[in-house]
Coordinates of C-alpha atoms in Angstrom, one line a residue:
M1220 CA -7.6 -3.2 -13.0
P1221 CA -7.8 -6.6 -14.7
S1222 CA -4.7 -7.4 -17.0
T1223 CA -7.1 -8.1 -19.9
A1224 CA -8.0 -4.4 -20.0
L1225 CA -4.4 -3.5 -20.3
P1226 CA -2.0 -3.3 -23.2
G1227 CA 0.7 -6.2 -23.4
H1228 CA 0.5 -9.5 -22.0
A1229 CA -0.4 -11.3 -18.6
V1230 CA 2.9 -12.2 -16.9
A1231 CA 3.7 -16.0 -16.7
D1232 CA 4.1 -17.4 -13.1
S1233 CA 7.8 -18.1 -13.7
L1234 CA 8.6 -14.6 -15.0
R1235 CA 6.5 -13.1 -12.2
A1236 CA 8.6 -15.1 -9.6
R1237 CA 11.8 -13.8 -11.1
W1238 CA 10.9 -10.2 -11.3
F1239 CA 8.8 -9.9 -8.0
P1240 CA 10.5 -12.1 -5.3
A1241 CA 8.2 -13.1 -2.6
G1242 CA 8.7 -12.3 1.1
R1243 CA 9.5 -8.5 0.8
P1244 CA 8.1 -5.8 3.2
G1245 CA 6.5 -2.7 2.3
L1246 CA 5.3 -2.1 -1.3
G1247 CA 7.3 -5.4 -2.1
A1248 CA 4.2 -7.3 -0.8
L1249 CA 2.1 -5.7 -3.7
P1250 CA 2.6 -8.6 -6.3
E1251 CA 1.8 -11.3 -3.8
H1252 CA -1.2 -9.4 -2.7
A1253 CA -2.4 -9.2 -6.2
A1254 CA -1.9 -13.0 -6.6
L1255 CA -3.6 -13.8 -3.3
T1256 CA -6.6 -11.5 -3.4
G1257 CA -7.2 -11.1 -7.2
H1258 CA -7.0 -7.3 -6.8
G1259 CA -4.4 -5.6 -9.1
S1260 CA -2.7 -7.1 -12.2
W1261 CA 0.7 -7.6 -13.8
W1262 CA 1.6 -7.2 -17.6
T1263 CA 4.6 -7.4 -19.8
D1264 CA 5.9 -7.0 -23.3
H1265 CA 5.7 -10.8 -24.2
P1266 CA 3.7 -13.6 -22.5
H1267 CA 6.5 -16.2 -22.3
H1268 CA 9.9 -14.2 -23.0
G1269 CA 9.1 -10.8 -21.6
R1270 CA 12.0 -8.7 -20.8
G1271 CA 10.1 -6.1 -18.6
A1272 CA 7.1 -6.2 -16.4
V1273 CA 4.6 -4.0 -14.3
A1274 CA 2.9 -5.0 -11.1
A1275 CA 0.1 -2.7 -10.2
C1276 CA -2.5 -2.5 -7.4
G1277 CA -4.4 0.2 -5.4
G1278 CA -2.9 3.1 -7.4
H1279 CA 0.8 1.9 -6.7
A1280 CA 3.0 0.0 -9.2
I1281 CA 6.4 -1.5 -9.5
L1282 CA 8.6 -1.8 -12.6
A1283 CA 11.1 -4.5 -13.2
G1284 CA 13.3 -5.9 -16.0
D1285 CA 14.7 -4.1 -19.0
P1286 CA 13.4 -0.6 -19.5
R1287 CA 14.1 -1.0 -23.3
A1288 CA 11.2 -3.5 -23.3
M1289 CA 8.8 -0.7 -21.9
S1290 CA 6.9 1.7 -24.1
A1291 CA 4.5 4.5 -23.6
R1292 CA 1.6 2.1 -24.7
L1293 CA 2.7 -0.3 -21.9
L1294 CA 3.1 2.4 -19.2
A1295 CA 0.2 4.6 -20.1
P1296 CA -2.3 2.7 -17.7
L1297 CA -0.1 4.0 -14.8
D1298 CA -1.3 7.6 -15.2
G1299 CA -2.0 8.7 -11.7
H1300 CA -0.1 6.1 -9.9
Y1301 CA 2.9 5.9 -7.6
V1302 CA 5.6 4.2 -9.3
V1303 CA 8.6 2.5 -7.8
A1304 CA 11.3 1.7 -10.4
P1305 CA 15.1 1.6 -10.7
D1306 CA 16.7 4.8 -12.0
R1307 CA 17.2 3.1 -15.4
F1308 CA 13.4 3.5 -16.0
L1309 CA 13.5 7.3 -15.7
P1310 CA 13.9 7.9 -19.3
V1311 CA 11.1 5.9 -20.4
L1312 CA 8.8 7.2 -17.6
G1313 CA 9.8 10.6 -18.8
A1314 CA 9.0 10.0 -22.2
T1315 CA 5.6 8.8 -21.2
F1316 CA 4.4 11.1 -18.5
A1317 CA 4.4 15.0 -18.5
R1318 CA 4.7 15.1 -14.6
I1319 CA 7.0 12.9 -12.5
V1320 CA 7.3 13.9 -8.9
P1321 CA 9.8 12.0 -6.6
W1322 CA 8.8 11.3 -3.1
E1323 CA 11.2 9.9 -0.3
R1324 CA 9.6 7.0 1.4
M1325 CA 10.5 4.8 4.5
I1326 CA 9.7 1.1 5.2
W1327 CA 9.3 0.2 8.9
V1328 CA 9.2 -3.4 10.3
H1329 CA 7.4 -4.4 13.4
H1330 CA 9.7 -5.4 16.3
H1331 CA 7.8 -5.4 19.5
P1332 CA 4.2 -5.1 20.7
A1333 CA 2.7 -1.8 21.3
P1334 CA 1.6 -0.7 24.8
A1335 CA -2.1 -1.2 25.3
V1336 CA -4.4 1.9 24.9
R1337 CA -7.7 2.0 26.5
P1338 CA -10.2 3.4 24.1
A1339 CA -12.5 6.3 25.1
P1340 CA -15.9 5.2 26.7
G1341 CA -18.3 4.0 24.2
V1342 CA -15.8 3.1 21.5
T1343 CA -15.1 -0.7 20.7
V1344 CA -12.1 -1.9 18.7
R1345 CA -13.0 -5.0 16.8
R1346 CA -12.5 -6.8 13.4
L1347 CA -14.7 -5.6 10.7
T1348 CA -17.2 -7.8 8.9
P1349 CA -19.1 -7.5 5.6
A1350 CA -21.9 -5.8 7.6
D1351 CA -19.6 -3.0 8.2
T1352 CA -19.3 -2.0 4.4
P1353 CA -21.7 1.0 4.9
A1354 CA -19.6 2.2 7.8
V1355 CA -16.5 2.0 5.5
V1356 CA -18.3 3.9 2.7
G1357 CA -19.4 6.5 5.3
L1358 CA -15.8 7.5 5.9
G1359 CA -16.1 9.4 2.5
P1360 CA -14.0 10.0 -0.5
A1361 CA -11.0 11.5 1.5
M1362 CA -10.4 8.2 3.2
A1363 CA -11.4 5.9 0.2
W1364 CA -7.6 5.3 -0.6
I1365 CA -7.3 2.8 2.4
S1366 CA -9.7 0.4 0.5
T1367 CA -8.5 0.6 -3.1
S1368 CA -6.0 -2.4 -2.9
W1369 CA -9.2 -4.5 -1.8
G1370 CA -11.4 -3.4 -4.6
G1371 CA -13.3 -0.9 -2.4
P1372 CA -15.2 -0.9 0.9
A1373 CA -17.0 -4.1 0.4
G1374 CA -13.7 -6.0 -0.2
L1375 CA -12.0 -4.4 2.7
A1376 CA -14.7 -5.0 5.1
A1377 CA -14.9 -8.7 4.0
S1378 CA -11.2 -9.2 4.1
G1379 CA -11.2 -10.4 7.8
R1380 CA -8.0 -8.3 8.2
C1381 CA -9.4 -4.8 8.8
W1382 CA -9.7 -3.6 12.6
G1383 CA -11.9 -0.5 13.4
A1384 CA -12.9 1.8 16.3
V1385 CA -16.6 2.0 16.4
R1386 CA -19.0 4.1 18.4
N1387 CA -22.7 3.8 17.9
S1388 CA -22.2 1.8 14.6
R1389 CA -20.1 4.7 13.4
L1390 CA -16.5 4.0 12.2
L1391 CA -13.9 6.4 13.8
A1392 CA -10.5 4.9 12.7
L1393 CA -9.5 1.8 11.1
A1394 CA -6.2 -0.2 10.3
A1395 CA -5.8 -2.7 7.6
P1396 CA -3.1 -4.2 5.4
L1397 CA -2.7 -2.3 2.1
F1398 CA -0.8 -5.3 0.8
T1399 CA -0.8 -8.9 2.1
G1400 CA 2.2 -11.1 1.3
S1401 CA 3.5 -14.5 2.5
R1402 CA 5.9 -13.0 5.0
Y1403 CA 4.9 -9.4 5.4
E1404 CA 1.6 -7.4 5.6
D1405 CA 2.1 -3.8 4.9
I1406 CA -0.5 -1.8 7.0
A1407 CA -2.1 1.6 6.9
V1408 CA -4.4 3.4 9.3
T1409 CA -6.8 6.3 9.0
T1410 CA -8.8 8.4 11.4
V1411 CA -11.7 10.7 11.1
P1412 CA -10.3 14.3 11.6
A1413 CA -12.6 15.0 14.7
E1414 CA -11.3 11.8 16.5
R1415 CA -7.6 12.2 16.1
G1416 CA -5.3 12.3 19.0
R1417 CA -7.3 10.0 21.2
G1418 CA -5.4 6.9 20.7
L1419 CA -7.9 5.2 18.4
A1420 CA -5.4 4.6 15.5
H1421 CA -3.0 3.2 18.0
A1422 CA -5.5 0.7 19.3
C1423 CA -6.6 -0.4 15.8
V1424 CA -2.9 -0.9 14.8
R1425 CA -2.1 -2.8 17.9
A1426 CA -5.0 -5.2 17.3
L1427 CA -4.1 -5.7 13.5
C1428 CA -0.5 -6.4 14.5
A1429 CA -1.5 -8.9 17.0
Q1430 CA -3.6 -10.7 14.2
I1431 CA -0.9 -10.6 11.6
T1432 CA 1.8 -11.9 14.2
A1433 CA -0.7 -14.8 15.3
D1434 CA -1.0 -15.7 11.6
G1435 CA 2.9 -16.1 11.3
R1436 CA 3.6 -12.9 9.4
T1437 CA 5.3 -9.6 10.2
P1438 CA 3.6 -6.3 10.0
S1439 CA 5.4 -3.6 7.9
W1440 CA 4.7 0.2 7.6
T1441 CA 5.4 2.6 4.7
C1442 CA 5.1 6.2 4.9
S1443 CA 6.5 9.5 3.5
R1444 CA 9.9 10.5 5.1
D1445 CA 8.3 13.9 5.8
H1446 CA 5.0 12.5 7.3
H1447 CA 6.0 13.1 10.9
P1448 CA 2.5 12.0 12.4
S1449 CA 2.8 8.6 10.6
R1450 CA 6.4 8.2 11.8
R1451 CA 5.5 8.9 15.4
L1452 CA 2.7 6.5 15.4
A1453 CA 4.8 3.8 13.8
A1454 CA 7.4 4.2 16.5
K1455 CA 4.7 4.1 19.3
C1456 CA 3.4 1.0 17.8
G1457 CA 6.6 -0.9 17.9
F1458 CA 8.0 -0.4 14.4
R1459 CA 11.6 0.4 13.4
P1460 CA 12.7 1.9 10.1
V1461 CA 14.7 -0.4 7.9
H1462 CA 14.9 1.1 4.4
H1463 CA 14.5 4.4 2.5
Y1464 CA 13.5 4.6 -1.1
V1465 CA 11.9 7.0 -3.7
H1466 CA 8.7 6.5 -5.6
Y1467 CA 7.5 8.7 -8.3
A1468 CA 3.9 10.2 -8.7
V1469 CA 3.3 10.2 -12.4
A1470 CA 0.6 12.1 -14.4
A1471 CA -0.1 12.5 -18.1
S1472 CA -0.5 16.3 -17.8
E1473 CA 1.5 18.9 -15.9
A1474 CA -1.7 20.0 -14.1
A1475 CA -2.5 16.7 -12.8
R1476 CA -0.8 14.7 -10.1
P1477 CA -1.8 11.8 -7.8
S1478 CA -3.3 13.0 -4.5
S1479 CA -1.7 12.0 -1.3
P1480 CA -3.8 10.4 1.5
V1481 CA -4.9 13.4 3.7
A1482 CA -6.5 11.5 6.6
G1483 CA -4.1 8.7 7.3
F1484 CA -0.8 7.1 6.8
A1485 CA 0.1 5.3 3.6

């Protein structure tokens, strides 16, 4: 979603640093991820003296600044996104979108390594490479959400930051950062339905956390408060909850709403 295709103006570096501070866990890593990877965008009401701004990537968005600077024209591209914004933005969101659904969320931070899990016979847990792009594509539309913040399956496979459980060249589970920041990498995991409950997600998360830690950053984990399988896996993998917040699923019509991931934890 390049900024040139959106209304408003690109955000100057100085304004971006003020509105979207570096070094935050969870969705807070989104602006840094967009800067580091080139996936995602920022836009504002004025190129040098903007009063409000949007950072968006992978179907998620953050609003910052003065809501009086926001308009339906500026916010319309967020149709179908999950939006994090202070309460002061609710009136302008309400004026822009027909449907706004609040979801309570949790941010977890990694505190200790997960115990080792031995994959089933014939399953290898390894870091993915560009050659694994067809396997990521093969996960199907229901799991495509995990690669959106990397521009799609090819970007995710080539990132060097995705770990998968593989059997006979078939990808059974994978863990990858949704957003990579300077201090935190916010991770997600997905498993094909027939392979759940076999420790594959656990093994992938453990390998990814080891890589993130070795690189000098800290894994974080974001999930719905009511997503109990995700919460259980986070706890098993050494994460502890540190923050609760609300994001809003916004849609231009009452009949539409963003779909939640059905095959993983995000």
